[in-house]
Short mmCIF file of C-alpha atoms and ligand atoms in Angstrom, two decimals:
data_model
loop_
_atom_site.label_atom_id
_atom_site.label_comp_id
_atom_site.label_asym_id
_atom_site.label_seq_id
_atom_site.Cartn_x
_atom_site.Cartn_y
_atom_site.Cartn_z
CA MET A 228 0.24 -0.01 0.35
CA ILE A 229 0.89 3.97 -0.07
CA LEU A 230 0.31 6.70 2.57
CA ILE A 231 -0.46 9.45 1.12
CA THR A 232 -0.99 13.05 3.44
CA GLY A 233 -3.17 15.89 2.90
CA GLY A 234 -5.89 13.20 0.88
CA ALA A 235 -8.98 15.14 2.22
CA GLY A 236 -8.12 18.24 0.52
CA PHE A 237 -8.30 19.38 -3.10
CA ILE A 238 -5.65 17.85 -5.08
CA GLY A 239 -5.02 14.97 -2.67
CA SER A 240 -8.44 13.88 -2.85
CA ASN A 241 -8.53 13.78 -6.67
CA PHE A 242 -5.37 11.81 -6.58
CA LEU A 243 -6.98 9.38 -3.99
CA LEU A 244 -10.08 8.83 -5.83
CA ASP A 245 -8.27 8.43 -9.13
CA TRP A 246 -5.84 5.87 -7.52
CA LEU A 247 -8.49 3.69 -6.37
CA ALA A 248 -10.28 3.69 -9.88
CA LEU A 249 -6.92 2.56 -11.63
CA CYS A 250 -5.92 -0.15 -9.26
CA ASP A 251 -6.62 -1.60 -6.19
CA GLU A 252 -3.29 -0.78 -4.13
CA SER A 253 -4.94 0.59 -0.58
CA VAL A 254 -4.09 3.85 0.65
CA VAL A 255 -3.63 5.27 4.03
CA ASN A 256 -4.81 8.81 4.17
CA LEU A 257 -3.47 10.99 6.74
CA ASP A 258 -5.16 13.96 7.04
CA LEU A 259 -5.37 16.78 10.21
CA LEU A 260 -8.86 18.28 8.36
CA THR A 261 -8.24 21.82 8.56
CA TYR A 262 -10.54 24.20 7.35
CA ALA A 263 -8.87 22.78 3.93
CA GLY A 264 -9.58 19.57 4.79
CA ASN A 265 -12.90 17.75 3.85
CA LEU A 266 -14.66 14.32 3.95
CA ALA A 267 -17.43 14.82 1.95
CA ASN A 268 -14.47 14.79 -0.97
CA LEU A 269 -14.23 11.17 -0.03
CA SER A 270 -17.39 10.21 0.46
CA SER A 271 -17.86 7.86 -2.44
CA LEU A 272 -15.20 5.75 -0.45
CA GLU A 273 -17.21 5.45 2.71
CA ASN A 274 -17.28 1.62 2.70
CA ASP A 275 -14.06 1.09 0.57
CA PRO A 276 -11.69 -0.86 2.67
CA ARG A 277 -8.88 0.07 0.22
CA HIS A 278 -9.22 3.50 1.77
CA ILE A 279 -7.91 3.90 5.50
CA PHE A 280 -8.51 7.47 6.87
CA VAL A 281 -6.65 8.42 9.63
CA ARG A 282 -6.83 12.05 11.21
CA GLY A 283 -3.74 13.43 12.57
CA ASP A 284 -0.51 16.20 11.68
CA ILE A 285 2.26 15.11 9.79
CA GLY A 286 4.44 16.68 12.37
CA ASP A 287 3.33 14.30 14.86
CA ILE A 288 6.28 12.45 15.78
CA LYS A 289 4.28 9.62 17.73
CA LEU A 290 1.85 9.06 15.31
CA VAL A 291 3.62 8.76 11.90
CA PRO A 292 6.13 6.60 13.00
CA GLU A 293 3.32 3.97 14.65
CA LEU A 294 1.48 4.56 11.12
CA LEU A 295 4.35 3.62 8.89
CA ASN A 296 5.35 0.54 10.89
CA LYS A 297 1.86 -0.65 10.89
CA TYR A 298 0.98 -0.14 7.26
CA LYS A 299 4.47 -0.87 5.96
CA PRO A 300 3.69 1.51 3.07
CA ARG A 301 6.02 1.13 -0.13
CA ALA A 302 5.62 4.94 -0.80
CA VAL A 303 4.43 8.16 0.93
CA VAL A 304 3.31 10.90 -0.96
CA ASN A 305 2.96 14.34 0.29
CA PHE A 306 0.43 16.52 -0.29
CA ALA A 307 -0.55 18.09 3.20
CA ALA A 308 0.38 21.91 3.51
CA GLU A 309 -1.54 25.16 4.23
CA SER A 310 -2.20 26.22 0.29
CA HIS A 311 -3.49 29.31 0.10
CA VAL A 312 -1.15 32.68 -0.37
CA ASP A 313 -3.91 35.24 0.79
CA ARG A 314 -4.00 33.38 4.46
CA SER A 315 -0.36 33.19 4.39
CA ILE A 316 0.03 36.88 4.01
CA HIS A 317 -2.52 37.28 7.27
CA GLY A 318 -1.02 34.86 9.00
CA PRO A 319 2.30 33.09 8.16
CA GLU A 320 3.08 31.07 11.31
CA ASP A 321 0.71 28.21 10.24
CA PHE A 322 2.52 28.05 7.09
CA VAL A 323 5.90 27.85 9.00
CA GLN A 324 4.34 25.04 11.12
CA THR A 325 3.17 22.59 8.80
CA ASN A 326 4.99 23.33 5.59
CA VAL A 327 8.44 23.52 7.32
CA VAL A 328 8.23 21.95 10.88
CA GLY A 329 5.56 19.75 9.61
CA THR A 330 7.38 18.55 6.54
CA CYS A 331 10.63 18.24 8.43
CA HIS A 332 9.17 15.99 11.23
CA LEU A 333 7.38 13.56 8.45
CA LEU A 334 10.89 13.27 6.76
CA GLU A 335 12.53 12.28 10.16
CA SER A 336 9.77 9.47 10.53
CA VAL A 337 9.71 8.35 7.08
CA ARG A 338 13.88 8.18 7.13
CA ALA A 339 13.53 5.50 10.53
CA TYR A 340 11.02 3.67 9.04
CA TRP A 341 12.54 3.49 5.37
CA GLY A 342 16.35 2.86 7.15
CA ALA A 343 14.99 -0.18 8.98
CA LEU A 344 13.58 -1.70 6.02
CA GLY A 345 14.99 -4.93 4.30
CA GLU A 346 17.30 -4.37 1.17
CA ASP A 347 14.37 -4.96 -1.38
CA ALA A 348 11.90 -2.59 0.14
CA LYS A 349 14.55 -0.12 0.84
CA SER A 350 15.61 -0.07 -2.87
CA SER A 351 12.17 0.49 -4.08
CA PHE A 352 10.60 2.99 -1.50
CA ARG A 353 9.89 6.17 -2.62
CA PHE A 354 8.79 9.64 -0.87
CA LEU A 355 7.23 12.34 -3.30
CA HIS A 356 6.57 15.71 -2.33
CA VAL A 357 4.23 17.73 -3.83
CA SER A 358 5.47 21.20 -4.36
CA THR A 359 4.61 24.78 -6.66
CA ASP A 360 5.95 26.73 -9.24
CA GLU A 361 5.50 29.72 -6.68
CA VAL A 362 9.40 28.44 -5.13
CA TYR A 363 10.73 29.77 -8.41
CA GLY A 364 9.51 33.91 -8.05
CA SER A 365 7.34 35.73 -10.12
CA LEU A 366 8.29 36.18 -14.01
CA GLY A 367 8.94 39.01 -16.50
CA GLN A 368 6.16 39.60 -19.30
CA ASP A 369 8.32 37.83 -21.92
CA GLY A 370 10.63 35.66 -19.95
CA PRO A 371 10.93 32.19 -20.59
CA ALA A 372 8.98 29.66 -18.43
CA PHE A 373 10.69 28.07 -15.06
CA THR A 374 12.55 24.78 -15.43
CA GLU A 375 13.74 23.13 -12.93
CA GLU A 376 17.17 25.08 -13.22
CA ASN A 377 15.31 27.92 -12.00
CA ARG A 378 16.75 29.70 -9.08
CA TYR A 379 14.43 29.63 -6.20
CA GLN A 380 13.41 33.02 -5.00
CA PRO A 381 9.82 32.69 -3.36
CA ASN A 382 7.79 36.25 -2.81
CA SER A 383 4.84 35.13 -0.43
CA PRO A 384 5.02 33.22 2.90
CA TYR A 385 3.46 30.11 1.35
CA SER A 386 6.07 29.91 -1.22
CA ALA A 387 8.73 30.75 1.13
CA SER A 388 7.65 27.64 3.70
CA LYS A 389 7.20 25.54 0.30
CA ALA A 390 10.67 26.14 -0.77
CA ALA A 391 11.87 25.31 2.71
CA SER A 392 10.34 22.20 2.55
CA ASP A 393 11.39 21.59 -1.10
CA HIS A 394 15.23 22.27 0.28
CA LEU A 395 14.76 20.04 3.20
CA VAL A 396 13.77 16.84 1.02
CA ARG A 397 16.30 17.31 -1.45
CA ALA A 398 18.90 17.58 2.04
CA TYR A 399 17.57 14.22 3.07
CA HIS A 400 18.72 12.75 -0.21
CA HIS A 401 21.86 14.44 -0.74
CA THR A 402 22.72 13.48 3.67
CA TYR A 403 20.86 10.34 4.09
CA GLY A 404 20.24 8.52 0.60
CA LEU A 405 16.41 9.13 1.46
CA PRO A 406 14.67 7.87 -2.26
CA VAL A 407 13.04 10.98 -2.72
CA LEU A 408 11.29 12.99 -6.05
CA THR A 409 10.10 16.15 -5.91
CA THR A 410 7.22 17.60 -8.24
CA ASN A 411 6.43 21.11 -8.79
CA CYS A 412 3.47 22.29 -10.83
CA SER A 413 1.53 25.12 -11.85
CA ASN A 414 -2.06 26.53 -10.58
CA ASN A 415 -4.51 23.60 -10.32
CA TYR A 416 -8.40 23.75 -11.08
CA GLY A 417 -11.25 21.26 -11.17
CA PRO A 418 -13.68 19.73 -8.50
CA HIS A 419 -13.57 19.64 -4.76
CA HIS A 420 -11.16 23.29 -5.14
CA PHE A 421 -12.11 25.26 -2.16
CA PRO A 422 -13.83 28.40 -2.82
CA GLU A 423 -11.22 30.46 -1.42
CA LYS A 424 -9.16 30.45 -4.91
CA LEU A 425 -9.52 32.18 -8.05
CA ILE A 426 -11.78 29.85 -10.05
CA PRO A 427 -14.17 28.29 -7.54
CA LEU A 428 -14.35 31.60 -5.83
CA MET A 429 -15.70 33.22 -8.89
CA ILE A 430 -18.43 30.48 -9.69
CA VAL A 431 -19.89 30.54 -5.83
CA ASN A 432 -20.14 34.34 -5.56
CA ALA A 433 -21.16 34.82 -9.34
CA GLN A 434 -24.17 32.21 -8.44
CA ALA A 435 -24.58 33.76 -5.18
CA GLY A 436 -25.26 37.27 -7.13
CA LYS A 437 -22.20 38.73 -5.03
CA PRO A 438 -19.17 40.86 -6.19
CA LEU A 439 -16.54 38.96 -8.39
CA PRO A 440 -13.41 40.42 -6.52
CA VAL A 441 -10.34 40.96 -8.77
CA TYR A 442 -7.10 41.73 -7.60
CA GLY A 443 -5.48 44.68 -9.11
CA ASP A 444 -5.35 45.18 -12.72
CA GLY A 445 -6.19 41.52 -13.20
CA GLN A 446 -3.57 41.12 -15.62
CA GLN A 447 -1.31 38.41 -13.50
CA ILE A 448 -0.60 35.70 -15.63
CA ARG A 449 -1.06 31.98 -13.98
CA ASP A 450 -0.61 28.41 -16.00
CA TRP A 451 -3.55 26.26 -15.41
CA LEU A 452 -3.64 22.36 -15.16
CA TYR A 453 -6.73 20.79 -14.67
CA VAL A 454 -6.01 18.83 -11.61
CA LYS A 455 -6.51 15.06 -12.90
CA ASP A 456 -3.83 15.71 -15.04
CA HIS A 457 -1.46 16.91 -12.04
CA CYS A 458 -2.75 13.65 -10.48
CA SER A 459 -1.51 11.59 -13.48
CA ALA A 460 1.94 13.58 -13.53
CA ILE A 461 2.14 12.53 -9.88
CA ARG A 462 1.48 8.67 -10.58
CA ARG A 463 4.29 8.85 -13.53
CA VAL A 464 6.41 10.56 -11.40
CA LEU A 465 6.00 7.95 -8.67
CA GLU A 466 6.23 4.73 -11.30
CA ALA A 467 9.68 6.27 -13.18
CA GLY A 468 11.07 9.27 -11.58
CA LYS A 469 14.92 9.52 -11.16
CA LEU A 470 15.72 9.36 -7.19
CA GLY A 471 16.45 12.81 -6.09
CA GLU A 472 15.03 14.44 -9.31
CA VAL A 473 12.89 17.43 -9.14
CA TYR A 474 10.18 17.35 -12.76
CA ASN A 475 7.89 20.70 -13.35
CA VAL A 476 4.73 19.85 -14.25
CA GLY A 477 2.35 22.16 -16.10
CA GLY A 478 -0.42 22.79 -18.83
CA TRP A 479 1.21 24.95 -21.37
CA ASN A 480 -1.86 27.41 -20.82
CA GLU A 481 -0.86 30.36 -19.70
CA LYS A 482 -3.71 32.97 -18.98
CA PRO A 483 -4.50 36.52 -17.07
CA ASN A 484 -6.67 36.10 -14.58
CA ILE A 485 -9.20 38.51 -16.06
CA GLU A 486 -9.74 36.16 -19.03
CA ILE A 487 -10.37 33.31 -16.48
CA VAL A 488 -13.17 35.15 -14.71
CA GLN A 489 -14.80 36.01 -18.15
CA ARG A 490 -14.70 32.62 -19.30
CA VAL A 491 -15.95 31.32 -16.33
CA CYS A 492 -18.69 34.22 -16.70
CA ALA A 493 -19.45 33.27 -20.15
CA LEU A 494 -19.94 29.49 -19.15
CA LEU A 495 -22.14 30.40 -16.52
CA ASP A 496 -24.27 32.59 -18.98
CA GLU A 497 -24.47 30.04 -21.07
CA MET A 498 -25.14 27.08 -18.57
CA ASN A 499 -27.35 29.34 -15.85
CA PRO A 500 -28.03 32.51 -16.92
CA ARG A 501 -28.94 35.37 -14.70
CA ALA A 502 -32.54 35.45 -14.38
CA ASP A 503 -32.55 39.18 -15.20
CA GLY A 504 -31.08 38.10 -18.44
CA LYS A 505 -27.45 40.26 -17.86
CA SER A 506 -24.26 39.02 -17.91
CA TYR A 507 -22.20 37.86 -14.70
CA LEU A 508 -19.60 39.85 -15.91
CA GLU A 509 -21.86 42.72 -14.37
CA GLN A 510 -20.57 41.51 -11.47
CA VAL A 511 -17.10 41.94 -11.74
CA THR A 512 -15.20 44.52 -9.34
CA TYR A 513 -11.45 45.42 -9.40
CA VAL A 514 -10.47 45.31 -5.45
CA THR A 515 -6.99 46.21 -3.81
CA ASP A 516 -3.96 44.18 -4.89
CA ARG A 517 -2.89 41.31 -3.17
CA PRO A 518 0.51 42.60 -1.29
CA GLY A 519 3.79 41.31 -3.31
CA HIS A 520 1.44 40.10 -5.86
CA ASP A 521 3.60 37.65 -8.30
CA ARG A 522 3.05 39.04 -11.84
CA ARG A 523 3.72 35.78 -14.06
CA TYR A 524 3.85 31.77 -13.59
CA ALA A 525 4.67 29.66 -16.36
CA ILE A 526 5.83 26.09 -16.31
CA ASP A 527 8.27 24.45 -19.16
CA ALA A 528 7.19 20.80 -18.60
CA VAL A 529 9.75 19.19 -21.34
CA LYS A 530 11.81 17.56 -18.75
CA ILE A 531 8.31 15.54 -17.62
CA GLU A 532 7.45 14.83 -20.98
CA ARG A 533 10.77 13.70 -22.74
CA GLU A 534 12.04 11.56 -19.56
CA LEU A 535 8.53 10.34 -18.36
CA GLY A 536 6.07 10.48 -21.41
CA TRP A 537 3.79 12.59 -19.65
CA LYS A 538 1.70 15.21 -21.15
CA PRO A 539 -1.94 17.08 -19.79
CA THR A 540 -5.06 15.25 -21.42
CA GLU A 541 -7.09 18.31 -21.25
CA THR A 542 -7.14 21.81 -22.59
CA PHE A 543 -8.40 24.64 -20.63
CA GLU A 544 -11.82 24.74 -22.82
CA THR A 545 -12.26 21.01 -21.57
CA GLY A 546 -11.04 21.42 -18.03
CA ILE A 547 -12.89 24.65 -16.95
CA ARG A 548 -16.39 23.41 -19.02
CA LYS A 549 -16.30 20.23 -16.47
CA THR A 550 -15.24 22.52 -13.81
CA VAL A 551 -18.73 24.76 -13.96
CA VAL A 552 -20.34 21.60 -14.59
CA TRP A 553 -18.96 20.17 -11.30
CA TYR A 554 -20.03 23.15 -9.21
CA LEU A 555 -23.55 23.59 -10.88
CA GLU A 556 -24.21 19.96 -9.91
CA HIS A 557 -22.49 20.09 -6.64
CA GLN A 558 -24.66 22.75 -4.74
CA ASP A 559 -24.38 20.60 -1.77
CA TRP A 560 -21.51 20.48 -1.23
CA VAL A 561 -20.91 24.19 -1.85
CA ASN A 562 -23.49 25.03 0.82
CA ASN A 563 -21.51 22.72 3.29
CA VAL A 564 -18.23 24.34 2.54
CA LEU A 565 -19.77 28.04 2.89
CA SER A 566 -19.47 27.58 6.99
CA GLY A 567 -19.08 29.91 9.52
CA SER A 568 -15.48 29.82 9.00
CA TYR A 569 -15.47 30.46 5.79
CA ARG A 570 -17.73 33.36 6.44
CA ASP A 571 -14.99 34.78 8.53
CA TRP A 572 -12.30 34.19 5.98
CA LEU A 573 -14.35 36.17 3.49
CA GLU A 574 -14.67 39.17 6.25
CA LYS A 575 -11.28 39.22 6.89
CA ASN A 576 -9.89 38.89 3.23
CA TYR A 577 -11.82 41.32 1.26
CA VAL A 578 -13.72 43.88 3.52
CA GLU A 579 -10.88 45.94 3.48
CA ARG A 580 -10.23 45.63 0.13
CA VAL A 581 -11.42 48.99 -1.72
CA GLU A 582 -12.99 48.68 -5.23
P1 NAD W 15 -5.99 22.14 -0.05
O1 NAD W 15 -5.18 23.33 0.87
O2 NAD W 15 -7.09 22.01 -0.70
O3 NAD W 15 -5.68 20.85 1.01
C1 NAD W 15 -4.27 20.69 1.97
C2 NAD W 15 -4.64 19.23 2.74
O4 NAD W 15 -3.82 19.00 3.52
C3 NAD W 15 -6.25 19.47 3.45
O5 NAD W 15 -6.83 18.14 3.38
C4 NAD W 15 -5.85 19.76 4.83
O6 NAD W 15 -6.41 19.14 6.04
C5 NAD W 15 -4.35 18.85 5.26
N1 NAD W 15 -3.76 19.31 6.17
C6 NAD W 15 -3.03 20.59 6.48
N2 NAD W 15 -2.05 20.72 7.42
C7 NAD W 15 -1.94 19.23 7.88
C8 NAD W 15 -1.17 18.93 8.92
N3 NAD W 15 -0.24 19.52 9.15
N4 NAD W 15 -0.90 17.58 8.63
C9 NAD W 15 -1.86 16.64 7.93
N5 NAD W 15 -2.88 16.99 7.20
C10 NAD W 15 -2.65 18.73 6.90
O7 NAD W 15 -4.15 22.13 -0.96
P2 NAD W 15 -4.15 21.57 -2.30
O8 NAD W 15 -4.81 22.70 -3.28
O9 NAD W 15 -4.86 20.35 -2.47
O10 NAD W 15 -2.60 21.37 -2.60
C11 NAD W 15 -2.12 20.06 -1.74
C12 NAD W 15 -0.41 20.01 -2.44
O11 NAD W 15 -0.22 20.55 -3.64
C13 NAD W 15 -0.16 21.37 -1.58
O12 NAD W 15 1.30 20.90 -1.04
C14 NAD W 15 0.21 22.91 -2.13
O13 NAD W 15 1.21 23.06 -1.99
C15 NAD W 15 0.62 21.48 -3.66
N6 NAD W 15 0.33 22.53 -4.80
C16 NAD W 15 -1.17 22.76 -5.10
C17 NAD W 15 -1.42 23.59 -5.89
C18 NAD W 15 -2.85 24.36 -6.62
O14 NAD W 15 -3.18 24.89 -7.49
N7 NAD W 15 -3.46 23.67 -5.66
C19 NAD W 15 -0.67 23.55 -7.32
C20 NAD W 15 1.12 22.90 -6.98
C21 NAD W 15 0.93 22.57 -5.70
O1 DAU W 16 1.03 27.93 -8.73
C1 DAU W 16 0.68 27.14 -8.03
C2 DAU W 16 -0.04 27.88 -6.54
O2 DAU W 16 -1.35 28.30 -7.30
C3 DAU W 16 -0.60 26.87 -5.71
O3 DAU W 16 1.10 26.44 -5.04
C4 DAU W 16 -1.51 27.40 -4.56
O4 DAU W 16 -1.21 26.52 -3.50
C5 DAU W 16 -2.51 27.85 -5.23
O5 DAU W 16 -3.13 28.48 -4.27
C6 DAU W 16 -2.26 28.67 -6.22
O6 DAU W 16 -1.60 30.20 -5.90
P1 DAU W 16 -2.31 31.48 -6.22
O7 DAU W 16 -2.54 32.65 -5.13
O8 DAU W 16 -1.53 31.29 -8.07
O9 DAU W 16 -3.75 30.82 -6.56
P2 DAU W 16 -5.05 31.68 -6.19
O10 DAU W 16 -6.23 30.79 -6.14
O11 DAU W 16 -5.50 32.31 -4.67
O12 DAU W 16 -5.07 33.01 -7.01
C7 DAU W 16 -5.18 33.15 -8.60
C8 DAU W 16 -4.72 34.42 -9.08
O13 DAU W 16 -5.71 34.92 -9.02
C9 DAU W 16 -3.72 35.14 -8.50
O14 DAU W 16 -2.64 36.32 -9.23
C10 DAU W 16 -4.41 36.06 -7.10
C11 DAU W 16 -5.73 36.60 -8.26
N1 DAU W 16 -7.16 36.37 -7.33
C12 DAU W 16 -7.60 35.34 -6.37
C13 DAU W 16 -8.25 35.32 -5.89
C14 DAU W 16 -8.52 34.49 -4.53
C15 DAU W 16 -7.89 37.45 -7.71
O15 DAU W 16 -7.57 38.22 -8.59
N2 DAU W 16 -9.17 37.88 -6.83
C16 DAU W 16 -9.39 36.62 -5.64
O16 DAU W 16 -10.19 37.12 -5.41
#
């Protein structure tokens, strides 16, 4: 079996569902169930004995060794993290705690477990760390996309904490020989995306008749990848990645934020038109920019394609259509997420932004 962390979150839950749809290898899912963790993402696995859910912290140096010794996974895939840039600006410490200290504790637990394995199990074991393109900093308008050789220049507390975790993972390979793999992926979108992030926030706010808050001039560029393509890249790296290597993962799909918002509005106009016949674009509101806002991310995904034969299967058009349909068809999921603590977050992040 394998052990994954953060499997109740956005990408982890998609990975888990796809994994069990594709094979019968069981998964231990260690997740702390922070505000971002949601067991409703995994409701279809409720009676599936191949999924073992454990609520707990990757930084728990008692629990994690117990789980490793009990279930003896052949691999650990680390999705668990604090993942939202705006939250990291309001409060960096949780990010340091989970992304840096938590990852360090997890690595220590895994190192002890791996060190005690027999030779065969030891050589086939893998620790795959899921990271982000944000560690490379911000690109100029025309500069080449990030390759694995780019310098680390994280600009937000979130990306700084992910950069630190990447460095620890690298160091555990070089110092202790731990068989690690790291993926650095661009912006994901798709089902189960928590509506604090741009695309689901726009869908949910549009439906609720609320403003669609675009930071600054809306010309910041992100490179969007459908979440299921990210999951297939992780499976491929786990299967065939070279030990100690880093693989950039991206969709070859750079778009300014305002175009994303316009596309979401156009799809909603088509699938669920406003009662007054006007476009959802009427709700777009430009608001105060994110402090330190990175202007552009873009991933050069040549290495993973050339060495491992991975390519995304969805275009942005097919992926965004599926995403909007998913949100429209899962109003219960949305209502369940829009709890008191979500409302507190909206208050904190948006009330002081002026139009
Ligand atoms: P998410 O915030 O949706 O989910 C994170 C999950 O981790 C949640 O289920 C949460 O409960 C769990 N978690 C948080 N702290 C924990 C802890 N201390 N111990 C155990 N579980 C804990 O995040 P996501 O968007 O699914 O991102 C998953 C990973 O992928 C993260 O490492 C993130 O940095 C990385 N990533 C995300 C994107 C993206 O666009 N979302 C892109 C590239 C990389
Ligand atoms: O690049 C990968 C990263 O993508 C991941 O590592 C992060 O975990 C993930 O959250 C995401 O980070 P971003 O900051 O790029 O995603 P977010 O959805 O928060 O914002 C996308 C863009 O949209 C960004 O330029 C900020 C802008 N934005 C966001 C929100 C929430 C707005 O204009 N308005 C908003 O209300």
